[in-house]
Amino acid sequence: MKIQESAENYLETILMISERKPQVRSIDIVNELEFSKPSVSVAMKNLRQNGYVLMDKDGYITLTDAGRTIAETMYERHKFLSKWLVQLGVDEKTAVYDACRIEHVISAASFEAIKQHVESHQEG
């Protein structure tokens, strides 16, 4: 199922924050993405309505299985593509920026083909 790039970014951000902190709240997302509180609030409402996140009575956000699957897919692509671009000689800031753009538009088949090619040609 294809969802909007912005939703993928929010889900990926929630996953990344949850790796650093025991609990994620909207304010953490605001601080991470440097978005306004109202923008994040609307996004969280949409993600809840679409079944990608849950929010408890204390405002703690968790990914549903569907949300986690999308977040993990985006995060894997982001990490892999960033590293690969740096290995190709792209400066880190540009590599991270470009990887963030590519991760949302590349098909699963193309990503897997690139990943297999790179992994099969690595030394060691």
mmCIF file with all atom_site columns, C-alpha atoms in Angstrom:
data_model
loop_
_atom_site.group_PDB
_atom_site.id
_atom_site.type_symbol
_atom_site.label_atom_id
_atom_site.label_alt_id
_atom_site.label_comp_id
_atom_site.label_asym_id
_atom_site.label_entity_id
_atom_site.label_seq_id
_atom_site.pdbx_PDB_ins_code
_atom_site.Cartn_x
_atom_site.Cartn_y
_atom_site.Cartn_z
_atom_site.occupancy
_atom_site.B_iso_or_equiv
_atom_site.pdbx_formal_charge
_atom_site.auth_seq_id
_atom_site.auth_comp_id
_atom_site.auth_asym_id
_atom_site.auth_atom_id
_atom_site.pdbx_PDB_model_num
ATOM 1   C CA . MET A 1 1   ? 0.000  0.000  0.000  1.00 0.00 ? 1   MET A CA 1
ATOM 2   C CA . LYS A 1 2   ? 1.407  3.394  -1.003 1.00 0.00 ? 2   LYS A CA 1
ATOM 3   C CA . ILE A 1 3   ? 1.128  6.220  1.477  1.00 0.00 ? 3   ILE A CA 1
ATOM 4   C CA . GLN A 1 4   ? 2.242  9.814  1.208  1.00 0.00 ? 4   GLN A CA 1
ATOM 5   C CA . GLU A 1 5   ? 5.911  10.660 1.604  1.00 0.00 ? 5   GLU A CA 1
ATOM 6   C CA . SER A 1 6   ? 5.145  12.922 4.572  1.00 0.00 ? 6   SER A CA 1
ATOM 7   C CA . ALA A 1 7   ? 3.433  10.053 6.401  1.00 0.00 ? 7   ALA A CA 1
ATOM 8   C CA . GLU A 1 8   ? 6.427  7.815  5.690  1.00 0.00 ? 8   GLU A CA 1
ATOM 9   C CA . ASN A 1 9   ? 8.709  10.495 7.140  1.00 0.00 ? 9   ASN A CA 1
ATOM 10  C CA . TYR A 1 10  ? 6.629  10.766 10.306 1.00 0.00 ? 10  TYR A CA 1
ATOM 11  C CA . LEU A 1 11  ? 6.599  6.993  10.795 1.00 0.00 ? 11  LEU A CA 1
ATOM 12  C CA . GLU A 1 12  ? 10.349 6.766  10.211 1.00 0.00 ? 12  GLU A CA 1
ATOM 13  C CA . THR A 1 13  ? 10.918 9.609  12.681 1.00 0.00 ? 13  THR A CA 1
ATOM 14  C CA . ILE A 1 14  ? 8.813  7.885  15.345 1.00 0.00 ? 14  ILE A CA 1
ATOM 15  C CA . LEU A 1 15  ? 10.899 4.722  14.864 1.00 0.00 ? 15  LEU A CA 1
ATOM 16  C CA . MET A 1 16  ? 14.165 6.643  15.102 1.00 0.00 ? 16  MET A CA 1
ATOM 17  C CA . ILE A 1 17  ? 13.088 8.462  18.274 1.00 0.00 ? 17  ILE A CA 1
ATOM 18  C CA . SER A 1 18  ? 11.861 5.198  19.825 1.00 0.00 ? 18  SER A CA 1
ATOM 19  C CA . GLU A 1 19  ? 15.361 3.774  19.397 1.00 0.00 ? 19  GLU A CA 1
ATOM 20  C CA . ARG A 1 20  ? 16.757 6.600  21.543 1.00 0.00 ? 20  ARG A CA 1
ATOM 21  C CA . LYS A 1 21  ? 13.957 7.125  24.044 1.00 0.00 ? 21  LYS A CA 1
ATOM 22  C CA . PRO A 1 22  ? 11.684 4.746  25.928 1.00 0.00 ? 22  PRO A CA 1
ATOM 23  C CA . GLN A 1 23  ? 8.560  6.714  24.937 1.00 0.00 ? 23  GLN A CA 1
ATOM 24  C CA . VAL A 1 24  ? 7.674  9.023  22.064 1.00 0.00 ? 24  VAL A CA 1
ATOM 25  C CA . ARG A 1 25  ? 5.401  12.035 22.329 1.00 0.00 ? 25  ARG A CA 1
ATOM 26  C CA . SER A 1 26  ? 4.312  14.585 19.741 1.00 0.00 ? 26  SER A CA 1
ATOM 27  C CA . ILE A 1 27  ? 6.713  17.173 21.155 1.00 0.00 ? 27  ILE A CA 1
ATOM 28  C CA . ASP A 1 28  ? 9.614  14.821 20.395 1.00 0.00 ? 28  ASP A CA 1
ATOM 29  C CA . ILE A 1 29  ? 8.513  14.732 16.762 1.00 0.00 ? 29  ILE A CA 1
ATOM 30  C CA . VAL A 1 30  ? 8.136  18.531 16.725 1.00 0.00 ? 30  VAL A CA 1
ATOM 31  C CA . ASN A 1 31  ? 11.710 18.876 18.008 1.00 0.00 ? 31  ASN A CA 1
ATOM 32  C CA . GLU A 1 32  ? 13.144 16.232 15.679 1.00 0.00 ? 32  GLU A CA 1
ATOM 33  C CA . LEU A 1 33  ? 11.557 17.491 12.471 1.00 0.00 ? 33  LEU A CA 1
ATOM 34  C CA . GLU A 1 34  ? 11.387 21.176 13.471 1.00 0.00 ? 34  GLU A CA 1
ATOM 35  C CA . PHE A 1 35  ? 7.727  21.298 12.436 1.00 0.00 ? 35  PHE A CA 1
ATOM 36  C CA . SER A 1 36  ? 5.007  23.242 14.222 1.00 0.00 ? 36  SER A CA 1
ATOM 37  C CA . LYS A 1 37  ? 2.961  21.606 16.975 1.00 0.00 ? 37  LYS A CA 1
ATOM 38  C CA . PRO A 1 38  ? -0.289 21.996 14.991 1.00 0.00 ? 38  PRO A CA 1
ATOM 39  C CA . SER A 1 39  ? 1.260  20.321 11.910 1.00 0.00 ? 39  SER A CA 1
ATOM 40  C CA . VAL A 1 40  ? 2.443  17.357 13.960 1.00 0.00 ? 40  VAL A CA 1
ATOM 41  C CA . SER A 1 41  ? -0.922 17.143 15.733 1.00 0.00 ? 41  SER A CA 1
ATOM 42  C CA . VAL A 1 42  ? -2.786 16.932 12.414 1.00 0.00 ? 42  VAL A CA 1
ATOM 43  C CA . ALA A 1 43  ? -0.321 14.343 11.118 1.00 0.00 ? 43  ALA A CA 1
ATOM 44  C CA . MET A 1 44  ? -0.682 12.184 14.239 1.00 0.00 ? 44  MET A CA 1
ATOM 45  C CA . LYS A 1 45  ? -4.471 12.342 13.925 1.00 0.00 ? 45  LYS A CA 1
ATOM 46  C CA . ASN A 1 46  ? -4.250 11.193 10.296 1.00 0.00 ? 46  ASN A CA 1
ATOM 47  C CA . LEU A 1 47  ? -1.783 8.418  11.157 1.00 0.00 ? 47  LEU A CA 1
ATOM 48  C CA . ARG A 1 48  ? -4.082 7.237  13.976 1.00 0.00 ? 48  ARG A CA 1
ATOM 49  C CA . GLN A 1 49  ? -7.138 7.273  11.707 1.00 0.00 ? 49  GLN A CA 1
ATOM 50  C CA . ASN A 1 50  ? -5.284 5.249  9.089  1.00 0.00 ? 50  ASN A CA 1
ATOM 51  C CA . GLY A 1 51  ? -4.120 2.671  11.618 1.00 0.00 ? 51  GLY A CA 1
ATOM 52  C CA . TYR A 1 52  ? -0.391 3.438  11.591 1.00 0.00 ? 52  TYR A CA 1
ATOM 53  C CA . VAL A 1 53  ? 0.037  4.716  15.153 1.00 0.00 ? 53  VAL A CA 1
ATOM 54  C CA . LEU A 1 54  ? -1.635 4.437  18.530 1.00 0.00 ? 54  LEU A CA 1
ATOM 55  C CA . MET A 1 55  ? -1.676 7.168  21.166 1.00 0.00 ? 55  MET A CA 1
ATOM 56  C CA . ASP A 1 56  ? -2.454 6.384  24.781 1.00 0.00 ? 56  ASP A CA 1
ATOM 57  C CA . LYS A 1 57  ? -4.215 8.655  27.288 1.00 0.00 ? 57  LYS A CA 1
ATOM 58  C CA . ASP A 1 58  ? -0.844 10.129 28.340 1.00 0.00 ? 58  ASP A CA 1
ATOM 59  C CA . GLY A 1 59  ? 0.037  11.084 24.759 1.00 0.00 ? 59  GLY A CA 1
ATOM 60  C CA . TYR A 1 60  ? 2.604  8.363  24.177 1.00 0.00 ? 60  TYR A CA 1
ATOM 61  C CA . ILE A 1 61  ? 2.820  7.287  20.553 1.00 0.00 ? 61  ILE A CA 1
ATOM 62  C CA . THR A 1 62  ? 3.533  3.754  19.374 1.00 0.00 ? 62  THR A CA 1
ATOM 63  C CA . LEU A 1 63  ? 3.654  2.305  15.891 1.00 0.00 ? 63  LEU A CA 1
ATOM 64  C CA . THR A 1 64  ? 1.115  -0.325 14.911 1.00 0.00 ? 64  THR A CA 1
ATOM 65  C CA . ASP A 1 65  ? 2.402  -3.355 12.999 1.00 0.00 ? 65  ASP A CA 1
ATOM 66  C CA . ALA A 1 66  ? 1.473  -1.627 9.726  1.00 0.00 ? 66  ALA A CA 1
ATOM 67  C CA . GLY A 1 67  ? 3.177  1.593  10.808 1.00 0.00 ? 67  GLY A CA 1
ATOM 68  C CA . ARG A 1 68  ? 6.288  -0.243 11.970 1.00 0.00 ? 68  ARG A CA 1
ATOM 69  C CA . THR A 1 69  ? 6.589  -2.108 8.662  1.00 0.00 ? 69  THR A CA 1
ATOM 70  C CA . ILE A 1 70  ? 6.567  1.154  6.718  1.00 0.00 ? 70  ILE A CA 1
ATOM 71  C CA . ALA A 1 71  ? 8.921  2.871  9.170  1.00 0.00 ? 71  ALA A CA 1
ATOM 72  C CA . GLU A 1 72  ? 11.430 0.011  9.103  1.00 0.00 ? 72  GLU A CA 1
ATOM 73  C CA . THR A 1 73  ? 11.349 -0.101 5.304  1.00 0.00 ? 73  THR A CA 1
ATOM 74  C CA . MET A 1 74  ? 12.059 3.633  5.030  1.00 0.00 ? 74  MET A CA 1
ATOM 75  C CA . TYR A 1 75  ? 14.745 3.541  7.720  1.00 0.00 ? 75  TYR A CA 1
ATOM 76  C CA . GLU A 1 76  ? 16.539 0.591  6.117  1.00 0.00 ? 76  GLU A CA 1
ATOM 77  C CA . ARG A 1 77  ? 16.512 2.351  2.753  1.00 0.00 ? 77  ARG A CA 1
ATOM 78  C CA . HIS A 1 78  ? 17.695 5.603  4.321  1.00 0.00 ? 78  HIS A CA 1
ATOM 79  C CA . LYS A 1 79  ? 20.625 4.036  6.167  1.00 0.00 ? 79  LYS A CA 1
ATOM 80  C CA . PHE A 1 80  ? 21.688 1.876  3.221  1.00 0.00 ? 80  PHE A CA 1
ATOM 81  C CA . LEU A 1 81  ? 21.425 4.607  0.577  1.00 0.00 ? 81  LEU A CA 1
ATOM 82  C CA . SER A 1 82  ? 23.182 7.192  2.770  1.00 0.00 ? 82  SER A CA 1
ATOM 83  C CA . LYS A 1 83  ? 26.087 4.840  3.402  1.00 0.00 ? 83  LYS A CA 1
ATOM 84  C CA . TRP A 1 84  ? 26.312 3.823  -0.256 1.00 0.00 ? 84  TRP A CA 1
ATOM 85  C CA . LEU A 1 85  ? 26.337 7.421  -1.499 1.00 0.00 ? 85  LEU A CA 1
ATOM 86  C CA . VAL A 1 86  ? 29.093 8.311  0.980  1.00 0.00 ? 86  VAL A CA 1
ATOM 87  C CA . GLN A 1 87  ? 31.101 5.300  -0.250 1.00 0.00 ? 87  GLN A CA 1
ATOM 88  C CA . LEU A 1 88  ? 30.690 6.646  -3.788 1.00 0.00 ? 88  LEU A CA 1
ATOM 89  C CA . GLY A 1 89  ? 32.304 9.900  -2.658 1.00 0.00 ? 89  GLY A CA 1
ATOM 90  C CA . VAL A 1 90  ? 29.261 12.069 -1.936 1.00 0.00 ? 90  VAL A CA 1
ATOM 91  C CA . ASP A 1 91  ? 29.702 14.277 1.137  1.00 0.00 ? 91  ASP A CA 1
ATOM 92  C CA . GLU A 1 92  ? 27.676 13.061 4.113  1.00 0.00 ? 92  GLU A CA 1
ATOM 93  C CA . LYS A 1 93  ? 25.231 15.974 4.282  1.00 0.00 ? 93  LYS A CA 1
ATOM 94  C CA . THR A 1 94  ? 24.326 15.628 0.603  1.00 0.00 ? 94  THR A CA 1
ATOM 95  C CA . ALA A 1 95  ? 24.180 11.831 0.852  1.00 0.00 ? 95  ALA A CA 1
ATOM 96  C CA . VAL A 1 96  ? 21.730 11.957 3.767  1.00 0.00 ? 96  VAL A CA 1
ATOM 97  C CA . TYR A 1 97  ? 19.571 14.541 1.988  1.00 0.00 ? 97  TYR A CA 1
ATOM 98  C CA . ASP A 1 98  ? 19.527 12.602 -1.283 1.00 0.00 ? 98  ASP A CA 1
ATOM 99  C CA . ALA A 1 99  ? 18.886 9.275  0.461  1.00 0.00 ? 99  ALA A CA 1
ATOM 100 C CA . CYS A 1 100 ? 15.875 10.828 2.184  1.00 0.00 ? 100 CYS A CA 1
ATOM 101 C CA . ARG A 1 101 ? 14.467 11.806 -1.203 1.00 0.00 ? 101 ARG A CA 1
ATOM 102 C CA . ILE A 1 102 ? 15.302 8.540  -2.979 1.00 0.00 ? 102 ILE A CA 1
ATOM 103 C CA . GLU A 1 103 ? 13.935 6.265  -0.237 1.00 0.00 ? 103 GLU A CA 1
ATOM 104 C CA . HIS A 1 104 ? 10.386 7.394  -0.931 1.00 0.00 ? 104 HIS A CA 1
ATOM 105 C CA . VAL A 1 105 ? 10.326 7.028  -4.705 1.00 0.00 ? 105 VAL A CA 1
ATOM 106 C CA . ILE A 1 106 ? 12.421 3.942  -5.406 1.00 0.00 ? 106 ILE A CA 1
ATOM 107 C CA . SER A 1 107 ? 10.499 0.723  -5.938 1.00 0.00 ? 107 SER A CA 1
ATOM 108 C CA . ALA A 1 108 ? 11.077 -2.261 -3.693 1.00 0.00 ? 108 ALA A CA 1
ATOM 109 C CA . ALA A 1 109 ? 12.427 -4.198 -6.685 1.00 0.00 ? 109 ALA A CA 1
ATOM 110 C CA . SER A 1 110 ? 14.954 -1.505 -7.622 1.00 0.00 ? 110 SER A CA 1
ATOM 111 C CA . PHE A 1 111 ? 16.079 -1.033 -4.028 1.00 0.00 ? 111 PHE A CA 1
ATOM 112 C CA . GLU A 1 112 ? 16.613 -4.774 -3.572 1.00 0.00 ? 112 GLU A CA 1
ATOM 113 C CA . ALA A 1 113 ? 18.543 -4.975 -6.863 1.00 0.00 ? 113 ALA A CA 1
ATOM 114 C CA . ILE A 1 114 ? 20.847 -2.118 -5.815 1.00 0.00 ? 114 ILE A CA 1
ATOM 115 C CA . LYS A 1 115 ? 21.279 -3.606 -2.352 1.00 0.00 ? 115 LYS A CA 1
ATOM 116 C CA . GLN A 1 116 ? 22.159 -7.058 -3.733 1.00 0.00 ? 116 GLN A CA 1
ATOM 117 C CA . HIS A 1 117 ? 24.573 -5.549 -6.255 1.00 0.00 ? 117 HIS A CA 1
ATOM 118 C CA . VAL A 1 118 ? 26.361 -3.455 -3.644 1.00 0.00 ? 118 VAL A CA 1
ATOM 119 C CA . GLU A 1 119 ? 26.535 -6.300 -1.119 1.00 0.00 ? 119 GLU A CA 1
ATOM 120 C CA . SER A 1 120 ? 27.856 -8.751 -3.733 1.00 0.00 ? 120 SER A CA 1
ATOM 121 C CA . HIS A 1 121 ? 30.623 -6.338 -4.744 1.00 0.00 ? 121 HIS A CA 1
ATOM 122 C CA . GLN A 1 122 ? 31.837 -5.383 -1.268 1.00 0.00 ? 122 GLN A CA 1
ATOM 123 C CA . GLU A 1 123 ? 35.235 -6.597 -0.240 1.00 0.00 ? 123 GLU A CA 1
ATOM 124 C CA . GLY A 1 124 ? 35.688 -8.529 2.917  1.00 0.00 ? 124 GLY A CA 1
#
